[in-house]
Short mmCIF file of C-alpha atoms in Angstrom, two decimals:
data_model
loop_
_atom_site.label_atom_id
_atom_site.label_comp_id
_atom_site.label_asym_id
_atom_site.label_seq_id
_atom_site.Cartn_x
_atom_site.Cartn_y
_atom_site.Cartn_z
CA UNK A 1 -31.36 -1.15 59.49
CA UNK A 2 -32.06 -4.25 57.41
CA UNK A 3 -31.23 -3.58 53.73
CA UNK A 4 -31.73 -7.20 52.54
CA UNK A 5 -33.59 -7.29 49.23
CA UNK A 6 -36.66 -9.41 49.12
CA UNK A 7 -36.09 -12.86 47.71
CA UNK A 8 -38.94 -14.90 46.45
CA UNK A 9 -40.06 -17.70 48.80
CA UNK A 10 -40.41 -21.27 47.54
CA UNK A 11 -44.21 -20.94 47.55
CA UNK A 12 -43.99 -18.11 44.95
CA UNK A 13 -42.09 -20.37 42.63
CA UNK A 14 -43.37 -23.88 42.94
CA UNK A 15 -45.17 -26.35 45.32
CA UNK A 16 -45.63 -30.14 44.99
CA UNK A 17 -49.48 -29.75 45.28
CA UNK A 18 -50.34 -33.21 43.97
CA UNK A 19 -48.22 -35.02 46.55
CA UNK A 20 -49.31 -32.70 49.38
CA UNK A 21 -52.99 -33.23 48.45
CA UNK A 22 -52.55 -37.02 48.63
CA UNK A 23 -51.24 -36.71 52.18
CA UNK A 24 -54.07 -34.26 53.07
CA UNK A 25 -56.74 -36.77 51.83
CA UNK A 26 -55.17 -39.60 53.83
CA UNK A 27 -55.10 -37.40 56.93
CA UNK A 28 -58.95 -37.43 57.00
CA UNK A 29 -59.00 -41.04 58.18
CA UNK A 30 -56.39 -40.54 60.89
CA UNK A 31 -57.63 -40.32 64.48
CA UNK A 32 -54.89 -41.24 66.96
CA UNK A 33 -52.85 -38.20 67.85
CA UNK A 34 -54.58 -35.79 65.51
CA UNK A 35 -55.99 -32.48 66.87
CA UNK A 36 -59.30 -33.18 65.08
CA UNK A 37 -60.08 -35.61 67.97
CA UNK A 38 -60.09 -32.79 70.47
CA UNK A 39 -63.23 -31.09 69.22
CA UNK A 40 -65.23 -30.89 66.01
CA UNK A 41 -64.39 -27.69 64.06
CA UNK A 42 -65.93 -26.34 60.89
CA UNK A 43 -63.73 -26.24 57.85
CA UNK A 44 -60.75 -27.64 59.65
CA UNK A 45 -57.58 -27.21 57.47
CA UNK A 46 -55.48 -30.28 56.76
CA UNK A 47 -52.30 -30.28 58.84
CA UNK A 48 -50.35 -31.63 55.85
CA UNK A 49 -51.26 -28.67 53.66
CA UNK A 50 -50.60 -26.17 56.45
CA UNK A 51 -47.18 -27.74 57.29
CA UNK A 52 -46.22 -27.63 53.66
CA UNK A 53 -47.39 -24.09 53.02
CA UNK A 54 -45.63 -22.72 56.13
CA UNK A 55 -42.35 -24.17 55.13
CA UNK A 56 -42.59 -22.96 51.58
CA UNK A 57 -43.61 -19.53 52.77
CA UNK A 58 -40.70 -19.17 55.26
CA UNK A 59 -37.82 -20.57 53.11
CA UNK A 60 -36.36 -18.56 50.28
CA UNK A 61 -35.98 -19.87 46.80
CA UNK A 62 -32.25 -20.70 46.41
CA UNK A 63 -32.41 -19.86 42.67
CA UNK A 64 -33.61 -16.26 43.31
CA UNK A 65 -30.80 -13.82 42.79
CA UNK A 66 -31.74 -12.05 46.03
CA UNK A 67 -31.55 -15.26 48.17
CA UNK A 68 -28.91 -14.74 50.82
CA UNK A 69 -25.80 -16.86 50.22
CA UNK A 70 -25.80 -17.78 53.91
CA UNK A 71 -29.10 -19.57 53.45
CA UNK A 72 -27.89 -21.39 50.41
CA UNK A 73 -24.80 -22.61 52.43
CA UNK A 74 -26.79 -23.89 55.34
CA UNK A 75 -29.65 -25.27 53.26
CA UNK A 76 -27.11 -27.21 51.24
CA UNK A 77 -25.52 -28.63 54.42
CA UNK A 78 -28.86 -29.52 56.05
CA UNK A 79 -30.40 -31.14 53.00
CA UNK A 80 -27.29 -33.09 52.21
CA UNK A 81 -27.05 -34.45 55.81
CA UNK A 82 -30.73 -35.30 55.60
CA UNK A 83 -30.20 -37.24 52.37
CA UNK A 84 -27.37 -39.25 54.01
CA UNK A 85 -29.48 -40.08 57.02
CA UNK A 86 -32.42 -41.07 54.79
CA UNK A 87 -30.45 -43.72 53.02
CA UNK A 88 -28.55 -44.98 55.97
CA UNK A 89 -28.85 -48.62 56.91
CA UNK A 90 -31.62 -49.25 59.50
CA UNK A 91 -32.94 -45.76 59.01
CA UNK A 92 -36.26 -45.45 60.78
CA UNK A 93 -37.89 -43.05 58.32
CA UNK A 94 -36.72 -44.47 55.00
CA UNK A 95 -39.90 -46.46 54.70
CA UNK A 96 -41.94 -43.24 54.73
CA UNK A 97 -40.13 -41.66 51.82
CA UNK A 98 -41.92 -41.89 48.52
CA UNK A 99 -40.14 -44.05 45.93
CA UNK A 100 -39.43 -41.17 43.64
CA UNK A 101 -37.86 -39.00 46.39
CA UNK A 102 -36.00 -41.89 47.87
CA UNK A 103 -34.18 -42.31 44.60
CA UNK A 104 -33.27 -38.64 44.55
CA UNK A 105 -31.88 -38.81 48.13
CA UNK A 106 -29.69 -41.76 47.10
CA UNK A 107 -28.28 -39.73 44.21
CA UNK A 108 -27.72 -36.57 46.36
CA UNK A 109 -25.98 -38.53 49.13
CA UNK A 110 -23.16 -39.79 46.87
CA UNK A 111 -19.85 -37.93 47.34
CA UNK A 112 -19.57 -37.36 43.59
CA UNK A 113 -22.89 -35.59 43.55
CA UNK A 114 -22.02 -33.23 46.36
CA UNK A 115 -23.93 -29.91 46.04
CA UNK A 116 -21.92 -26.78 45.74
CA UNK A 117 -23.89 -23.86 47.24
CA UNK A 118 -21.76 -21.39 45.27
CA UNK A 119 -22.42 -23.00 41.92
CA UNK A 120 -25.52 -21.42 40.29
CA UNK A 121 -25.99 -24.59 38.27
CA UNK A 122 -26.66 -26.46 41.57
CA UNK A 123 -29.15 -24.00 42.92
CA UNK A 124 -32.04 -25.46 40.97
CA UNK A 125 -31.16 -28.92 42.37
CA UNK A 126 -31.24 -27.38 45.86
CA UNK A 127 -34.59 -25.84 45.20
CA UNK A 128 -36.06 -29.13 43.97
CA UNK A 129 -34.56 -31.00 46.98
CA UNK A 130 -36.26 -28.54 49.37
CA UNK A 131 -39.58 -29.04 47.55
CA UNK A 132 -39.14 -32.84 47.75
CA UNK A 133 -38.48 -32.53 51.42
CA UNK A 134 -41.64 -30.54 51.90
CA UNK A 135 -43.67 -33.05 49.91
CA UNK A 136 -42.57 -35.96 52.11
CA UNK A 137 -42.80 -33.85 55.37
CA UNK A 138 -46.47 -33.39 54.57
CA UNK A 139 -46.91 -37.14 55.27
CA UNK A 140 -48.55 -37.61 58.66
CA UNK A 141 -46.11 -40.45 59.48
CA UNK A 142 -43.22 -38.00 59.12
CA UNK A 143 -44.76 -35.20 61.25
CA UNK A 144 -43.18 -36.47 64.44
CA UNK A 145 -40.05 -38.06 62.92
CA UNK A 146 -36.99 -36.63 64.54
CA UNK A 147 -34.92 -36.07 61.38
CA UNK A 148 -37.71 -34.33 59.59
CA UNK A 149 -38.42 -32.08 62.56
CA UNK A 150 -34.77 -31.23 63.11
CA UNK A 151 -34.10 -30.49 59.43
CA UNK A 152 -37.22 -28.32 59.02
CA UNK A 153 -36.43 -26.33 62.07
CA UNK A 154 -32.81 -25.84 61.07
CA UNK A 155 -33.99 -24.58 57.67
CA UNK A 156 -36.53 -22.30 59.31
CA UNK A 157 -33.94 -20.76 61.61
CA UNK A 158 -31.38 -20.49 58.73
CA UNK A 159 -33.91 -18.63 56.65
CA UNK A 160 -34.95 -16.32 59.49
CA UNK A 161 -31.37 -15.23 60.36
CA UNK A 162 -30.33 -14.97 56.69
CA UNK A 163 -33.20 -12.60 56.00
CA UNK A 164 -32.25 -10.28 58.83
CA UNK A 165 -33.77 -11.94 61.88
CA UNK A 166 -32.00 -11.41 65.18
CA UNK A 167 -29.86 -14.51 65.99
CA UNK A 168 -31.52 -16.69 68.59
CA UNK A 169 -35.05 -15.44 67.80
CA UNK A 170 -37.58 -17.22 65.70
CA UNK A 171 -39.82 -16.04 62.89
CA UNK A 172 -43.39 -15.22 63.94
CA UNK A 173 -46.39 -16.72 62.18
CA UNK A 174 -49.58 -14.70 62.84
CA UNK A 175 -53.07 -16.20 62.31
CA UNK A 176 -55.81 -13.80 63.28
CA UNK A 177 -58.53 -16.34 62.28
CA UNK A 178 -56.96 -19.44 63.83
CA UNK A 179 -60.13 -21.54 64.06
CA UNK A 180 -59.16 -25.12 64.78
CA UNK A 181 -55.50 -24.25 65.20
CA UNK A 182 -53.92 -26.01 62.22
CA UNK A 183 -51.71 -23.11 61.07
CA UNK A 184 -50.29 -22.07 64.50
CA UNK A 185 -49.66 -25.69 65.41
CA UNK A 186 -47.74 -26.32 62.33
CA UNK A 187 -45.78 -23.19 62.69
CA UNK A 188 -44.58 -24.35 66.08
CA UNK A 189 -43.74 -27.76 64.55
CA UNK A 190 -41.42 -26.33 61.92
CA UNK A 191 -39.59 -24.05 64.35
CA UNK A 192 -41.44 -20.75 64.23
CA UNK A 193 -43.21 -18.82 66.98
CA UNK A 194 -46.92 -18.43 66.56
CA UNK A 195 -49.59 -15.83 67.53
CA UNK A 196 -53.18 -17.08 67.14
CA UNK A 197 -56.53 -15.42 67.75
CA UNK A 198 -60.13 -15.81 66.88
CA UNK A 199 -63.46 -14.04 67.67
CA UNK A 200 -65.01 -17.43 68.58
CA UNK A 201 -64.32 -18.37 72.25
CA UNK A 202 -64.51 -22.09 71.32
CA UNK A 203 -61.68 -21.57 68.82
CA UNK A 204 -59.69 -19.69 71.50
CA UNK A 205 -60.06 -22.51 73.94
CA UNK A 206 -59.04 -25.11 71.27
CA UNK A 207 -55.89 -23.09 70.46
CA UNK A 208 -54.96 -22.62 74.13
CA UNK A 209 -55.26 -26.29 74.71
CA UNK A 210 -53.22 -27.27 71.60
CA UNK A 211 -50.62 -24.57 71.69
CA UNK A 212 -50.21 -23.90 75.44
CA UNK A 213 -51.85 -26.42 77.83
CA UNK A 214 -50.73 -29.70 76.20
CA UNK A 215 -47.05 -28.65 75.70
CA UNK A 216 -46.99 -27.25 79.25
CA UNK A 217 -48.84 -29.89 81.24
CA UNK A 218 -48.64 -32.97 79.01
CA UNK A 219 -49.84 -36.22 80.66
CA UNK A 220 -50.97 -34.36 83.77
CA UNK A 221 -53.53 -32.49 81.69
CA UNK A 222 -54.82 -35.76 80.15
CA UNK A 223 -55.20 -37.37 83.56
CA UNK A 224 -57.06 -34.34 84.96
CA UNK A 225 -59.40 -34.30 81.97
CA UNK A 226 -60.22 -37.97 82.48
CA UNK A 227 -60.73 -37.48 86.20
CA UNK A 228 -63.10 -34.49 85.87
CA UNK A 229 -64.79 -35.95 82.82
CA UNK A 230 -65.68 -39.01 84.87
CA UNK A 231 -67.00 -36.73 87.69
CA UNK A 232 -69.23 -34.80 85.21
CA UNK A 233 -70.51 -38.09 83.82
CA UNK A 234 -71.39 -39.41 87.17
CA UNK A 235 -73.13 -36.28 88.31
CA UNK A 236 -75.05 -36.01 85.03
CA UNK A 237 -76.22 -39.61 85.39
CA UNK A 238 -77.58 -38.79 88.89
CA UNK A 239 -79.40 -35.73 87.80
CA UNK A 240 -80.81 -37.15 84.49
CA UNK A 241 -81.55 -40.70 85.53
CA UNK A 242 -85.26 -39.94 86.11
CA UNK A 243 -85.61 -38.96 82.44
CA UNK A 244 -84.00 -42.19 81.17
CA UNK A 245 -85.72 -45.04 83.07
CA UNK A 246 -84.31 -48.43 82.50
CA UNK A 247 -86.10 -50.88 80.23
CA UNK A 248 -87.49 -54.19 81.35
CA UNK A 249 -84.30 -55.95 80.35
CA UNK A 250 -82.21 -53.53 82.50
CA UNK A 251 -80.73 -51.60 79.59
CA UNK A 252 -80.69 -47.76 79.76
CA UNK A 253 -81.81 -45.68 76.76
CA UNK A 254 -79.29 -43.05 75.70
CA UNK A 255 -81.54 -41.00 73.42
CA UNK A 256 -85.19 -40.64 72.35
CA UNK A 257 -86.72 -40.08 68.99
CA UNK A 258 -89.62 -37.67 69.07
CA UNK A 259 -92.16 -36.27 66.70
CA UNK A 260 -94.78 -33.59 66.69
CA UNK A 261 -98.36 -34.89 66.74
CA UNK A 262 -101.84 -33.84 65.62
CA UNK A 263 -105.31 -35.08 66.43
CA UNK A 264 -106.88 -36.96 63.47
CA UNK A 265 -109.90 -35.06 62.04
CA UNK A 266 -111.35 -38.23 60.68
CA UNK A 267 -115.10 -38.88 61.62
CA UNK A 268 -115.24 -40.63 64.97
CA UNK A 269 -111.41 -41.14 65.11
CA UNK A 270 -109.58 -38.46 67.08
CA UNK A 271 -106.38 -40.57 67.29
CA UNK A 272 -103.06 -38.92 68.11
CA UNK A 273 -100.96 -39.06 64.88
CA UNK A 274 -97.19 -38.62 65.02
CA UNK A 275 -95.83 -36.54 62.10
CA UNK A 276 -93.07 -38.61 60.46
CA UNK A 277 -91.77 -38.53 56.91
CA UNK A 278 -89.99 -41.81 57.01
CA UNK A 279 -89.90 -44.85 59.29
CA UNK A 280 -86.34 -45.85 58.52
CA UNK A 281 -83.89 -45.62 61.35
CA UNK A 282 -80.94 -46.90 59.41
CA UNK A 283 -80.70 -47.56 55.71
CA UNK A 284 -77.31 -48.85 54.60
CA UNK A 285 -76.09 -51.50 52.27
CA UNK A 286 -75.24 -53.89 55.12
CA UNK A 287 -77.72 -52.78 57.78
CA UNK A 288 -81.45 -51.84 57.57
CA UNK A 289 -83.52 -50.95 60.65
CA UNK A 290 -86.88 -49.24 60.76
CA UNK A 291 -90.09 -48.70 62.71
CA UNK A 292 -93.34 -50.45 62.24
CA UNK A 293 -96.54 -48.62 63.16
CA UNK A 294 -99.05 -50.57 65.22
CA UNK A 295 -102.43 -48.78 65.09
CA UNK A 296 -104.54 -48.82 68.32
CA UNK A 297 -107.82 -47.16 67.31
CA UNK A 298 -109.53 -48.15 70.57
CA UNK A 299 -106.90 -46.23 72.53
CA UNK A 300 -106.78 -43.40 69.92
CA UNK A 301 -103.06 -43.70 69.45
CA UNK A 302 -100.35 -45.81 67.78
CA UNK A 303 -97.46 -47.87 69.02
CA UNK A 304 -94.20 -48.73 67.41
CA UNK A 305 -91.92 -51.75 67.21
CA UNK A 306 -88.44 -51.94 65.76
CA UNK A 307 -87.86 -54.23 62.84
CA UNK A 308 -84.69 -55.08 61.05
CA UNK A 309 -83.62 -56.84 57.92
CA UNK A 310 -81.86 -60.09 58.48
CA UNK A 311 -80.58 -61.74 55.24
CA UNK A 312 -83.51 -61.32 52.83
CA UNK A 313 -86.39 -60.87 55.29
CA UNK A 314 -87.68 -58.34 57.80
CA UNK A 315 -88.09 -59.52 61.40
CA UNK A 316 -89.12 -57.97 64.72
CA UNK A 317 -85.90 -56.97 66.53
CA UNK A 318 -87.04 -58.21 69.95
CA UNK A 319 -88.34 -61.46 68.52
CA UNK A 320 -86.44 -62.45 65.33
CA UNK A 321 -88.74 -65.51 64.88
CA UNK A 322 -91.65 -63.19 63.83
CA UNK A 323 -91.34 -62.17 60.17
CA UNK A 324 -92.81 -58.94 58.89
CA UNK A 325 -94.12 -59.26 55.32
CA UNK A 326 -93.71 -56.32 52.94
CA UNK A 327 -93.22 -53.53 55.52
CA UNK A 328 -93.94 -49.98 54.47
CA UNK A 329 -91.49 -47.25 55.50
CA UNK A 330 -93.50 -44.28 54.24
CA UNK A 331 -94.19 -41.95 57.13
CA UNK A 332 -97.49 -40.28 58.02
CA UNK A 333 -96.67 -36.99 56.33
CA UNK A 334 -96.60 -36.34 52.59
CA UNK A 335 -96.57 -32.87 51.02
CA UNK A 336 -97.65 -31.28 54.32
CA UNK A 337 -100.73 -33.46 54.86
CA UNK A 338 -100.95 -36.24 57.50
CA UNK A 339 -102.59 -39.62 57.09
CA UNK A 340 -103.87 -41.39 60.17
CA UNK A 341 -102.66 -45.00 60.56
CA UNK A 342 -105.80 -45.85 62.54
CA UNK A 343 -108.56 -44.82 60.19
CA UNK A 344 -106.71 -43.75 57.02
CA UNK A 345 -108.18 -40.26 56.96
CA UNK A 346 -105.85 -37.52 55.56
CA UNK A 347 -105.76 -34.38 57.50
CA UNK A 348 -105.21 -31.44 55.00
CA UNK A 349 -102.18 -29.16 55.07
CA UNK A 350 -104.07 -26.18 56.51
CA UNK A 351 -105.17 -28.18 59.60
CA UNK A 352 -101.73 -29.73 60.09
CA UNK A 353 -100.08 -26.30 59.96
CA UNK A 354 -102.46 -25.07 62.65
#
């Protein structure tokens, strides 16, 4: 029977939130190697924050009076060895340490500053060193760095066994609402086992790919995905080609813009009017593209041509030599009523709704 009293975990005492948040913000712009590239997921949790929280939730606070001495002993050994490696000449990961923490590692690595795990005055230094380690481990660049991984896994195992875990087993992190898989993935990264589930079958598939298939099949899985993805692409092109006929210049459209239409109620008009609120296709500081309506009252319809802004003037995209003076990008719909480009008659809301 395990009679170990509950010691507070690091997350219950302190957490370097500001530094972790900085790494989480940077992570949004990272694409290569990140699980966010597998599939879009709603409210995806930053890996940096998950990694930091899991470490802080698994590791006891060395200052707590109930913290097992065996954990203090091993944590002191692991964090001291890490500090020595961090400041070693030609160290691969020294460039990824923050300046503030790098200075602390330099101090900690000196023989005269050797931590004594049995000295209560040193426990607070050990606590802060663990928190500094967590802050820098949240950096995406350090997430696959061997020394960070080895140290974090050693600390996780030391905490697990010191708190009564069976030697040789790992702590279990359970996430019943796994979603995009950030928490179980980071649990595996820091040396824990993970159990993940979700009611959404898409989330289940994402987690199986990240947690099971990729570790098990590796490059073979990537090759098979490319192979069958190419097969699906070719088969889809065969079946859908009739709906995407090539243009006169040989280019193939990849999408269509569509709009609902009404028949203009103007006297003697009867033109087909597309219901559009705006004629802009793209409106950015460095790129402006829109549609220009060409009324064809004799055919009772309208055509469109694409125009774009080049330097300070609007021109026809297919023929940049033709300048378009003062184009209007107001659509045909305003407050529910629709104005016909051919005759100018405004069909009231009641008729448009019908």
